[in-house]
Coordinates of C-alpha atoms in Angstrom, one line a residue:
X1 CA 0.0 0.0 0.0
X2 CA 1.5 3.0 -0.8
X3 CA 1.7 6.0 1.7
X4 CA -0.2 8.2 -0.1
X5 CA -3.3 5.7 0.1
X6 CA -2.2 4.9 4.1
X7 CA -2.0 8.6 4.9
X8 CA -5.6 9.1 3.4
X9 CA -6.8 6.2 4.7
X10 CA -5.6 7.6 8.2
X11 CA -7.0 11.5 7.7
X12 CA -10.5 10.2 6.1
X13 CA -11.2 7.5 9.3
X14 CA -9.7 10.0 11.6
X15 CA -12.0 12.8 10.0
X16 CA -15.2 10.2 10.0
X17 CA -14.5 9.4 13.2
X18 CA -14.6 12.8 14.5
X19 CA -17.9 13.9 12.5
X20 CA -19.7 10.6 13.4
X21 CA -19.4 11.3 17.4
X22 CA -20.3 15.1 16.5
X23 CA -23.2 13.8 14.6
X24 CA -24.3 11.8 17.4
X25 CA -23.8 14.2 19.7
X26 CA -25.5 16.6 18.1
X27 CA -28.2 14.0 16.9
X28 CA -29.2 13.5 20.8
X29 CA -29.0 17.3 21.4
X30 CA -31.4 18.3 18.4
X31 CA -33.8 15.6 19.5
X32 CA -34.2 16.8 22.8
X33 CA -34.4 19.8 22.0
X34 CA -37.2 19.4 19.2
X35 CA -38.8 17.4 21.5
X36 CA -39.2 20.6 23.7
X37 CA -40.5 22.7 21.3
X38 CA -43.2 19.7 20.1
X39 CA -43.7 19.9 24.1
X40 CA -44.4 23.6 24.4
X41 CA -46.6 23.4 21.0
X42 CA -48.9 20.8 22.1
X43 CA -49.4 22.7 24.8
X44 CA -50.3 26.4 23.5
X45 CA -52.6 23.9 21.2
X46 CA -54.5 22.4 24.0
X47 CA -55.0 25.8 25.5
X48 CA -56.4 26.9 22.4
X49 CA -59.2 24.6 22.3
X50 CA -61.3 26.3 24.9
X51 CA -62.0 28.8 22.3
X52 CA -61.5 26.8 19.2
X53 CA -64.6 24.1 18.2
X54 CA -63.9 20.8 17.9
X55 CA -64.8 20.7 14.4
X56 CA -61.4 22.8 13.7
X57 CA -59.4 20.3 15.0
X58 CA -57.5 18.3 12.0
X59 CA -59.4 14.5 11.5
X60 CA -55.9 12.8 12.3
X61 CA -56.1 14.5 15.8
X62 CA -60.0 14.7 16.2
X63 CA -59.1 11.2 18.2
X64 CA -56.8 12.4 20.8
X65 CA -58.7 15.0 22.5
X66 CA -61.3 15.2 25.2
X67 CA -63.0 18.2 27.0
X68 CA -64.4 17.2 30.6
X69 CA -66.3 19.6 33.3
X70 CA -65.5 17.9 36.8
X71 CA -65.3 14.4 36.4
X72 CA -67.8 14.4 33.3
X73 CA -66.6 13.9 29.7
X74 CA -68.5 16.6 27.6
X75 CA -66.5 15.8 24.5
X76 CA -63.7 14.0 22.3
X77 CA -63.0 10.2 22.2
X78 CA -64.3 8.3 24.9
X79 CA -61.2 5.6 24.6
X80 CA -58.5 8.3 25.0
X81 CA -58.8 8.4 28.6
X82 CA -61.1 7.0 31.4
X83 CA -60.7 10.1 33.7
X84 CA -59.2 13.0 34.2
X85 CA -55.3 13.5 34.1
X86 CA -53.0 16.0 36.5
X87 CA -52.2 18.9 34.5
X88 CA -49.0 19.1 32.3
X89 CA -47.6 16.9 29.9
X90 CA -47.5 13.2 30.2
X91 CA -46.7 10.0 28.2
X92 CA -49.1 7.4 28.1
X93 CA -50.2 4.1 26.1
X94 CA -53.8 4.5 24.4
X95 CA -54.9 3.1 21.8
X96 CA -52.4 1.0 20.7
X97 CA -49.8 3.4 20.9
X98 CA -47.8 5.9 22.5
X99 CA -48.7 9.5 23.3
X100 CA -48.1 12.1 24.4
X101 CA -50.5 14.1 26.0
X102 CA -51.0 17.9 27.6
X103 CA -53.9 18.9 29.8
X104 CA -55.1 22.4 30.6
X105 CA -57.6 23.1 33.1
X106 CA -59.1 26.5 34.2
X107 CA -61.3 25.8 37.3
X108 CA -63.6 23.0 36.3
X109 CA -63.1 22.8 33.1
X110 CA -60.5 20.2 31.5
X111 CA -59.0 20.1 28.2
X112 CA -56.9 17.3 26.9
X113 CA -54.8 16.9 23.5
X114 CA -52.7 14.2 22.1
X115 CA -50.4 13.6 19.9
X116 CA -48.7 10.6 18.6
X117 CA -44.8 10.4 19.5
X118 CA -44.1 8.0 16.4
X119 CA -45.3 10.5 14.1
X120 CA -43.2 13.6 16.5
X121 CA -40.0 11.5 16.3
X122 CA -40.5 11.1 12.3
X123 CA -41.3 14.7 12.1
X124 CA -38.2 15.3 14.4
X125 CA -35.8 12.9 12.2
X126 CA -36.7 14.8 9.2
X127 CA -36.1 18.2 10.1
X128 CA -32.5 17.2 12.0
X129 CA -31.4 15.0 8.8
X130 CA -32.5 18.6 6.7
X131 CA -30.1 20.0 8.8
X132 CA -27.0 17.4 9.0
X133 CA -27.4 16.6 5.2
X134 CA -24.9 20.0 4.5
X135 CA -22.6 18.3 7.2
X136 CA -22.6 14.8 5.6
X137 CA -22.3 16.7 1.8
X138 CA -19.2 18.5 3.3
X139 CA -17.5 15.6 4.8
X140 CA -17.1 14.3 1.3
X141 CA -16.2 17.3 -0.3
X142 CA -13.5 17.7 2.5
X143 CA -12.1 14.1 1.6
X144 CA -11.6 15.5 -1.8
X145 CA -9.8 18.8 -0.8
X146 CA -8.1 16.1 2.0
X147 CA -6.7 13.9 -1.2
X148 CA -5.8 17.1 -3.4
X149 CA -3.8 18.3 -0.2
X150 CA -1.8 14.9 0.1
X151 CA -1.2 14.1 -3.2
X152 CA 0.3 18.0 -3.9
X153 CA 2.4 17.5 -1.0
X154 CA 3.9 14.0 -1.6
X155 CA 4.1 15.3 -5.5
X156 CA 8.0 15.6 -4.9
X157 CA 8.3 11.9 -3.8
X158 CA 6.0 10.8 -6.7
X159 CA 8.1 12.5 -9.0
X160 CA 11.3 11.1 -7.4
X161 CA 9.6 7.4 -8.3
X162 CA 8.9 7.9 -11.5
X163 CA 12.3 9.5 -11.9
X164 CA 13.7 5.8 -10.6
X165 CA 10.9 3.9 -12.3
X166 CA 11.9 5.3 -15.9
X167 CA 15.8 5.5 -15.2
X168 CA 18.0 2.6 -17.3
X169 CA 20.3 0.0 -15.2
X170 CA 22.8 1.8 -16.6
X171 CA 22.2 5.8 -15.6
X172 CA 24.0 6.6 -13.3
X173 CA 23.6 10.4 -13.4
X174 CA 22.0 13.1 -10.8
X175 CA 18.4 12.5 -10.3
X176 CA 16.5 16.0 -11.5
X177 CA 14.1 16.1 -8.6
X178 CA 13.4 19.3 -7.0
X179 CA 13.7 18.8 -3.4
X180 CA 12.8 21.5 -1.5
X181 CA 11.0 19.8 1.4
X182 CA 13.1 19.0 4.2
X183 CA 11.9 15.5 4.5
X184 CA 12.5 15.0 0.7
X185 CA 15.9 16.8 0.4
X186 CA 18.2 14.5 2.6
X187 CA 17.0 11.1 0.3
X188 CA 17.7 12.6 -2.8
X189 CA 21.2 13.6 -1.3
X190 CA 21.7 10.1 0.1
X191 CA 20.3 8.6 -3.7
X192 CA 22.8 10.7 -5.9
X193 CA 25.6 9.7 -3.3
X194 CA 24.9 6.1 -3.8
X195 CA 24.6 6.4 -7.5
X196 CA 28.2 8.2 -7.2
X197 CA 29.6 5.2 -5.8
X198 CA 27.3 2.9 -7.8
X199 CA 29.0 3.8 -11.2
X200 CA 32.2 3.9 -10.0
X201 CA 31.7 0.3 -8.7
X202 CA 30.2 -0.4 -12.3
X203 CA 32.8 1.0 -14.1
X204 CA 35.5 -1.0 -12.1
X205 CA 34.1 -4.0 -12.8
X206 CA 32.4 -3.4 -16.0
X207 CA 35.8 -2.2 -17.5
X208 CA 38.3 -4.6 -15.7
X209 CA 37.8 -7.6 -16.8
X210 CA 37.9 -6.6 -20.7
X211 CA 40.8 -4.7 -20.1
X212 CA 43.0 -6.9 -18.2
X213 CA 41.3 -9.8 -20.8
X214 CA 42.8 -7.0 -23.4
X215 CA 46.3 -6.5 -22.4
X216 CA 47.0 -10.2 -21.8
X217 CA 46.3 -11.4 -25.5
X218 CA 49.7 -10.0 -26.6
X219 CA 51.6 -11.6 -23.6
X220 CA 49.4 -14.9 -24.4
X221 CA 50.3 -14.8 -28.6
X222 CA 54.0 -14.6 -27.1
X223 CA 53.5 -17.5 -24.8
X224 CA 52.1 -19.7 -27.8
X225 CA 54.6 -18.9 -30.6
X226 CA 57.6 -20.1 -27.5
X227 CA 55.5 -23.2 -26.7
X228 CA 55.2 -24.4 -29.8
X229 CA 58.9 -23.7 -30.8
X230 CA 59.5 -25.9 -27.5
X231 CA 57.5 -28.4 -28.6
X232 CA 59.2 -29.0 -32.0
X233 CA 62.8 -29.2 -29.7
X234 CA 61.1 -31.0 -27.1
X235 CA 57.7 -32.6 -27.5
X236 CA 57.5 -33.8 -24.0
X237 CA 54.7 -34.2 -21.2
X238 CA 55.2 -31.0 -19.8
X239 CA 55.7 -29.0 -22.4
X240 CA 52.2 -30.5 -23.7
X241 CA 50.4 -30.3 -20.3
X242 CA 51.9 -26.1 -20.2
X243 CA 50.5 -25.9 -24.0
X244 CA 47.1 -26.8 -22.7
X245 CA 47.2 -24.7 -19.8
X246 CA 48.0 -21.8 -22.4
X247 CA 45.3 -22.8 -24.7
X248 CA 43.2 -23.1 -21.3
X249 CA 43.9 -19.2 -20.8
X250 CA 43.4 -18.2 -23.8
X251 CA 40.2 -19.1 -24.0
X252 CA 38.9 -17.2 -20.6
X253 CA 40.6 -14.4 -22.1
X254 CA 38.6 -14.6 -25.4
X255 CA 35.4 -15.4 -23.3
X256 CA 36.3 -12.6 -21.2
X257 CA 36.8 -10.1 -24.1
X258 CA 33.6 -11.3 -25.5
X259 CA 31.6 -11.1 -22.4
X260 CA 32.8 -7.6 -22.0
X261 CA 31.6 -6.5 -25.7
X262 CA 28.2 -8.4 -25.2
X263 CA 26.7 -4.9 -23.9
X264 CA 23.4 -2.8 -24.9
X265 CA 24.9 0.3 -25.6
X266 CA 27.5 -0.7 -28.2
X267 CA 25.2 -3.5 -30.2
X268 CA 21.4 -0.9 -30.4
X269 CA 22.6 1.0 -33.1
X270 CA 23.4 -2.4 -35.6
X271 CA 20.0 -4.0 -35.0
X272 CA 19.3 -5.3 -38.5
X273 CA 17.2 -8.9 -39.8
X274 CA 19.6 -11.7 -38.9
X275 CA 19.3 -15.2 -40.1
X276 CA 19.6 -18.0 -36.8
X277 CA 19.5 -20.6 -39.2
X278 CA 22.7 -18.9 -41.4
X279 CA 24.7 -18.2 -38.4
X280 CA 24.0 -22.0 -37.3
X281 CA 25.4 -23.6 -40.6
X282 CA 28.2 -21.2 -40.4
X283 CA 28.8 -22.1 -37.4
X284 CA 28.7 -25.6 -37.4
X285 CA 31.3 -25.3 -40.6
X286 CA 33.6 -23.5 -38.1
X287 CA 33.6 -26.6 -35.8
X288 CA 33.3 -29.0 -38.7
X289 CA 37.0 -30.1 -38.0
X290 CA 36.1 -30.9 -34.2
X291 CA 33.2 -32.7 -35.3
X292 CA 35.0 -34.6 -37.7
X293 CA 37.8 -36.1 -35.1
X294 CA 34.8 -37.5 -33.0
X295 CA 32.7 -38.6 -35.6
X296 CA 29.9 -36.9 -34.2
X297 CA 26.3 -36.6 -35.8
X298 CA 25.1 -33.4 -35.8
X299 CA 21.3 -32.1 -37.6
X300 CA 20.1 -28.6 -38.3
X301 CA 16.5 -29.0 -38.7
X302 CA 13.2 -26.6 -38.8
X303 CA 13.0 -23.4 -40.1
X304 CA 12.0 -19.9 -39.0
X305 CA 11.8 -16.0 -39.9
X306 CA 14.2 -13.9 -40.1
X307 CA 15.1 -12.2 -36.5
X308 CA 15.9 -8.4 -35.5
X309 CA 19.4 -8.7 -34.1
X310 CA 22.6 -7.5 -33.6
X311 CA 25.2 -9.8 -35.3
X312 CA 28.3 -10.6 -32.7
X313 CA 25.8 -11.2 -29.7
X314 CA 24.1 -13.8 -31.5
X315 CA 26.8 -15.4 -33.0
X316 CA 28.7 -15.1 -29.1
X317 CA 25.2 -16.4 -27.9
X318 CA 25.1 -19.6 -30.2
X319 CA 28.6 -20.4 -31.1
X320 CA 28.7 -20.9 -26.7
X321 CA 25.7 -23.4 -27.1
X322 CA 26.9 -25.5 -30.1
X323 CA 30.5 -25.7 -29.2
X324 CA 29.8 -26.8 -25.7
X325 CA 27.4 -29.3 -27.2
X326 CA 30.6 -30.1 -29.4
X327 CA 32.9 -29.9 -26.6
X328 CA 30.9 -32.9 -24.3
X329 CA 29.5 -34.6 -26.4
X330 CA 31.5 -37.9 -26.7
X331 CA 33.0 -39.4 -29.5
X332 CA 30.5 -41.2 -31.9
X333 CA 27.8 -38.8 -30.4
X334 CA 24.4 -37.1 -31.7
X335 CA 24.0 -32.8 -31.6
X336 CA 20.7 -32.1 -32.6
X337 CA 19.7 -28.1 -33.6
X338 CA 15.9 -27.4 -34.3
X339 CA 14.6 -23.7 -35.2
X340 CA 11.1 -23.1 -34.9
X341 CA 8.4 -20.5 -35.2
X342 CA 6.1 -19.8 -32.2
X343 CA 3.6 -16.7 -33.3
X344 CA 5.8 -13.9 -32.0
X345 CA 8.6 -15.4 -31.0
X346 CA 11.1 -18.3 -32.5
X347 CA 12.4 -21.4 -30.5
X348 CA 16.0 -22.7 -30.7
X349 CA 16.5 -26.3 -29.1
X350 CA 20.1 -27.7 -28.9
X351 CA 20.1 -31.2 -27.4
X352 CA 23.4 -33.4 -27.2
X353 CA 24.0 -37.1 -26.1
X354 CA 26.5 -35.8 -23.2
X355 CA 26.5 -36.1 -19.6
X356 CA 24.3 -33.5 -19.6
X357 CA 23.3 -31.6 -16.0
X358 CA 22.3 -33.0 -12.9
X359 CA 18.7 -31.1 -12.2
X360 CA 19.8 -29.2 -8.7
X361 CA 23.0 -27.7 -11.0
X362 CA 21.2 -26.0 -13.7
X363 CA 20.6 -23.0 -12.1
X364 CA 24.4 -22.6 -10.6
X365 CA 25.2 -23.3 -14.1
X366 CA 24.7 -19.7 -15.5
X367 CA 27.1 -18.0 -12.8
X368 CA 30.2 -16.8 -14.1
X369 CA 33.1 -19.3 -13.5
X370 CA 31.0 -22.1 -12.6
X371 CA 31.6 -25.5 -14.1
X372 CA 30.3 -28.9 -12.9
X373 CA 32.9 -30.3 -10.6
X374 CA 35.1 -27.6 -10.6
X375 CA 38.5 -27.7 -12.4
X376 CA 38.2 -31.3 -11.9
X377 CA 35.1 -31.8 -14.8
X378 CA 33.8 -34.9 -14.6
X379 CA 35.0 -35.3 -18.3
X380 CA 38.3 -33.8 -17.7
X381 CA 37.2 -31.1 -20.2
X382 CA 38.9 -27.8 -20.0
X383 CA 36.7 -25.0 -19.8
X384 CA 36.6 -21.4 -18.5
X385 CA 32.5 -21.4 -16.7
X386 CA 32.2 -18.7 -18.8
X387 CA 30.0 -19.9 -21.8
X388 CA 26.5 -20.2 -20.2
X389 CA 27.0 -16.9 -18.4
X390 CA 27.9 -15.3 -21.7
X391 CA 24.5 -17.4 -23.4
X392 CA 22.0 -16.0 -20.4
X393 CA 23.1 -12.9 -20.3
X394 CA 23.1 -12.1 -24.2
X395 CA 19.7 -13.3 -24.0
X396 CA 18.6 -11.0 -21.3
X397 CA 20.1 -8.1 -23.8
X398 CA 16.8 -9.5 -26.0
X399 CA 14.6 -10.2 -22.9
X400 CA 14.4 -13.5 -23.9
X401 CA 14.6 -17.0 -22.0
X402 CA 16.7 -19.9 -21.8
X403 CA 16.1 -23.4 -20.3
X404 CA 18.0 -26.2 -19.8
X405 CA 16.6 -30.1 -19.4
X406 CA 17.7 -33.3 -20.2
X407 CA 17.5 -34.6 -23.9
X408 CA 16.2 -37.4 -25.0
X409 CA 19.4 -39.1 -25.2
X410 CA 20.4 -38.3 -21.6
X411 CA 22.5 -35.4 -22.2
X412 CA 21.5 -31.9 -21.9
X413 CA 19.1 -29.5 -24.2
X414 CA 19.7 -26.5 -24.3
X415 CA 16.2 -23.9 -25.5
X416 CA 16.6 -20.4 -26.3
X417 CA 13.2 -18.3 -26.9
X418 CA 13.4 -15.0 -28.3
X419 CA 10.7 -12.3 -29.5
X420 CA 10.9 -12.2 -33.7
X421 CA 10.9 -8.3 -33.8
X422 CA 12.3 -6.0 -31.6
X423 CA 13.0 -1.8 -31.3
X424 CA 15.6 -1.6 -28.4
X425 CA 18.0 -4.0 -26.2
X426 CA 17.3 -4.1 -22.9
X427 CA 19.7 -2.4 -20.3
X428 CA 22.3 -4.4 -19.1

C-alpha cells in the first residue's frame, strides 16, 4: 500500500471518526431539544381549544382529545382516557400506541390533546437530517480537498519514483528532482551519493575484466609462438600439459573479451534482420574439424523468420551453445539443432548425447566461473565457466529466456526463446 493511500486512509477515518461522534452528539442534542419545542406546541394547542370548536381540529387529531367539566366527559374520544389526568404533559399508552399528551384546566373545566410520538419523532428525524445533510455533503467534499492536499504535497516523492521507475540500469547520473521539502531533500542527497559510488563500482568492474582480458592477449600470442617452438625441440609431457594450460587461458581471455563486448549500448545501433539458421550452418562449418575427429552426428532442422538482431551477440550467444554441445559430447555422439516458429517469437533447441546436467545444478550453471565439478570436470574437459554466463546474459540483452533439461538421449538441451521483432535491447 503506498503511503499516499495509508495517509488518506488515516486523515479520512480520523475525519469520520470525528464527525460521526459530533453527529451523534448533536443528533441526541437536536432531539431533545425538538422534542421541547413539540412539548411547548402541544401545549399552546390544548389551551387553544377552549375557544376553538372541535370541528377545527385536524381529522388525524379529532381522536386524541377530550373536554371534561369535573369528572364528566362533555366531548372527544371516549377511549383516549377514562378520567381525568393531572395537568401538564405526560406519556401514556392508548390506543395501541404511545402518546403524548397535555392537559389544561381553568377551574372546572378540563382540556386534553394528544399527539402521537411515532409520528413527532419522524417529524423530528426529518427536520434534523434537513439539517445534518450540508454536514454529511461536506465531509465528502472535505475528503476530496483532503486527497488534493496529500497528493500536492507528496508530488515531490511521486516524481522522485517515476524519476527511478523510468531511469535505465545503466544511468548513473544526478536525479532532477526538486527537493525543497526537508523531509524530501536529505533522500535525494543520500540517492545521488549512492549512485556516485554505484558507477564507480560499475565502471570497475564493467571495464576490468575486458581490459585486463585485453592487455594479456599479446603476452598470451608470445607464450604460444615459445610453446610451440618448445615443442618442435622438445615434445614432452610437460611442455604439452603447459600448451594446454595456455590454450586453457586463452580461451577465458577470449570469453572474457567477448563477455565484455556483449553490452546494450554498443550493439542498439546495428539492429538489422539476422538469419539464426545462417549463423548456425556457419557455425557448425567453423567446428566441422572438431566434429569430424569425434565422428559426431550433428542435424540442423526446422526453419524460422528472419530475426531483428545485432550480429556478434548472436553469433557469441550460439557459437557458446553448439560448441559446448561439441565440446561434451563424446566421441561417436548425436547434436541435434531445431529452429522453430512460435507466433511472435522463435524457439531454438540444442540437445546433445552428453553427460548432460544434474537437475539441482542447472541454475548454478549460469554464474560466471561455474563448471560442474570444478577444475576437476567430470570429463576432464577444460573450460573457463564462462559460456552459459555469456549465453544468459546475451539473451537477457533480448529479454528473452533460456532453459535447460535433459534430452532425449540423456545429455543436456539447451532452449533459447526469443521475440521475432524487436526496437531496443534491454539495459544491461
Amino acid at each position: 500500500m503506498s503511503i499516499r493511500t495509508k495517509l488518506m486512509m488515516l486523515l479520512l477515518a480520523m475525519l469520520v471518526l470525528i464527525l460521526f461522534l459530533a453527529l451523534a452528539q448533536g443528533y441526541q442534542r437536536s432531539l431533545a431539544r425538538a422534542d421541547a419545542l413539540f412539548d411547548q406546541h402541544l401545549q399552546a394547542r390544548t389551551q387553544l381549544l377552549f375557544a376553538v370548536a372541535p370541528e377545527a381540529l385536524p381529522k388525524q387529531q379529532a381522536q386524541f382529545w377530550q373536554r371534561w367539566q369535573g369528572d364528566t366527559l362533555v366531548g372527544g374520544s371516549e377511549s383516549l382516557l377514562a378520567k381525568v389526568p393531572p395537568q401538564g404533559l405526560q406519556t401514556i399508552n392508548s390506543q395501541g400506541q404511545r402518546l403524548r399528551i397535555a392537559t389544561y384546566c381553568r377551574q372546572i373545566d378540563c382540556v386534553v390533546l394528544g399527539e402521537p410520538i411515532s409520528e413527532r419523532f419522524a417529524l423530528s428525524e426529518q427536520l434534523i437530517i434537513a439539517l445534518m445533510l450540508p454536514m454529511l455533503l461536506g465531509i465528502a467534499l472535505l475528503a476530496v480537498f483532503i486527497s488534493l492536499a496529500v497528493k500536492r504535497a507528496l508530488q515531490p516523492l511521486t516524481l522522485l519514483s517515476r524519476e527511478l521507475k523510468t531511469r535505465a540500469a545503466n544511468d548513473f547520473s544526478m536525479l532532477c528532482t526538486e527537493a525543497k521539502a526537508s523531509e524530501i531533500k536529505p533522500v535525494v542527497d543520500t540517492l545521488n551519493a549512492l549512485l556516485r559510488r554505484t558507477e564507480q563500482a560499475y565502471l570497475r568492474e564493467r571495464y576490468f575484466a575486458s581490459d585486463a582480458a585485453h592487455e594479456l592477449r599479446t603476452p598470451l600470442s608470445a607464450m604460444k609462438i615459445n610453446l610451440h617452438n618448445l615443442l618442435q625441440r622438445h615434445n614432452d609431457e610437460d611442455a604439452k600439459a603447459l600448451s594446454l594450460s595456455v590454450d586453457r587461458l586463452n580461451h577465458l581471455v577470449e570469453q572474457m573479451l567477448a563477455l565484455g563486448r556483449t553490452s546494450s549500448q554498443q550493439w542498439q545501433d546495428k539492429l538489422a534482420k539476422q538469419s539464426l539458421a545462417h549463423i548456425c550452418q556457419q557455425l557448425i562449418a567453423e567446428l566441422y574439424p572438431q566434429i569430424a575427429q569425434k565422428n559426431l552426428d550433428i542435424s540442423l532442422s526446422g526453419e524460422c523468420r528472419e530475426v531483428i538482431g545485432e550480429p556478434f551477440t548472436l553469433n557469441v550467444m550460439l557459437k557458446n551453445i553448439i560448441s559446448n554441445a561439441v565440446k561434451y559430447t563424446p566421441a561417436n555422439g548425436r547434436i541435434a539443432i531445431h529452429l522453430a516458429d512460435r507466433g511472435d517469437n522463435i524457439e531454438l533447441r540444442v540437445a546433445d548425447s552428453g553427460p548432460g546436467i544434474a537437475s539441482e545444478l542447472r541454475e548454478r550453471i549460469f554464474d560466471r566461473f561455474f563448471r560442474v565439478g570444478g577444475d576437476s570436470h567430470p570429463a576432464h574437459i577444460p573450460g573457463a565457466g564462462l559460456g552459459l554466463a555469456i549465453v544468459q546474459h546475451v539473451i537477457g540483452l533480448y529479454q528473452g529466456e533460456v532453459q535447460l533439461k535433459q534430452s532425449e538421449w540423456g545429455g543436456l538441451e539447451v532452449i533459447i526463446t526469443m521475440a521475432v521483432q524487436r526496437e531496443t535491447l534491454c539495459s544491461d
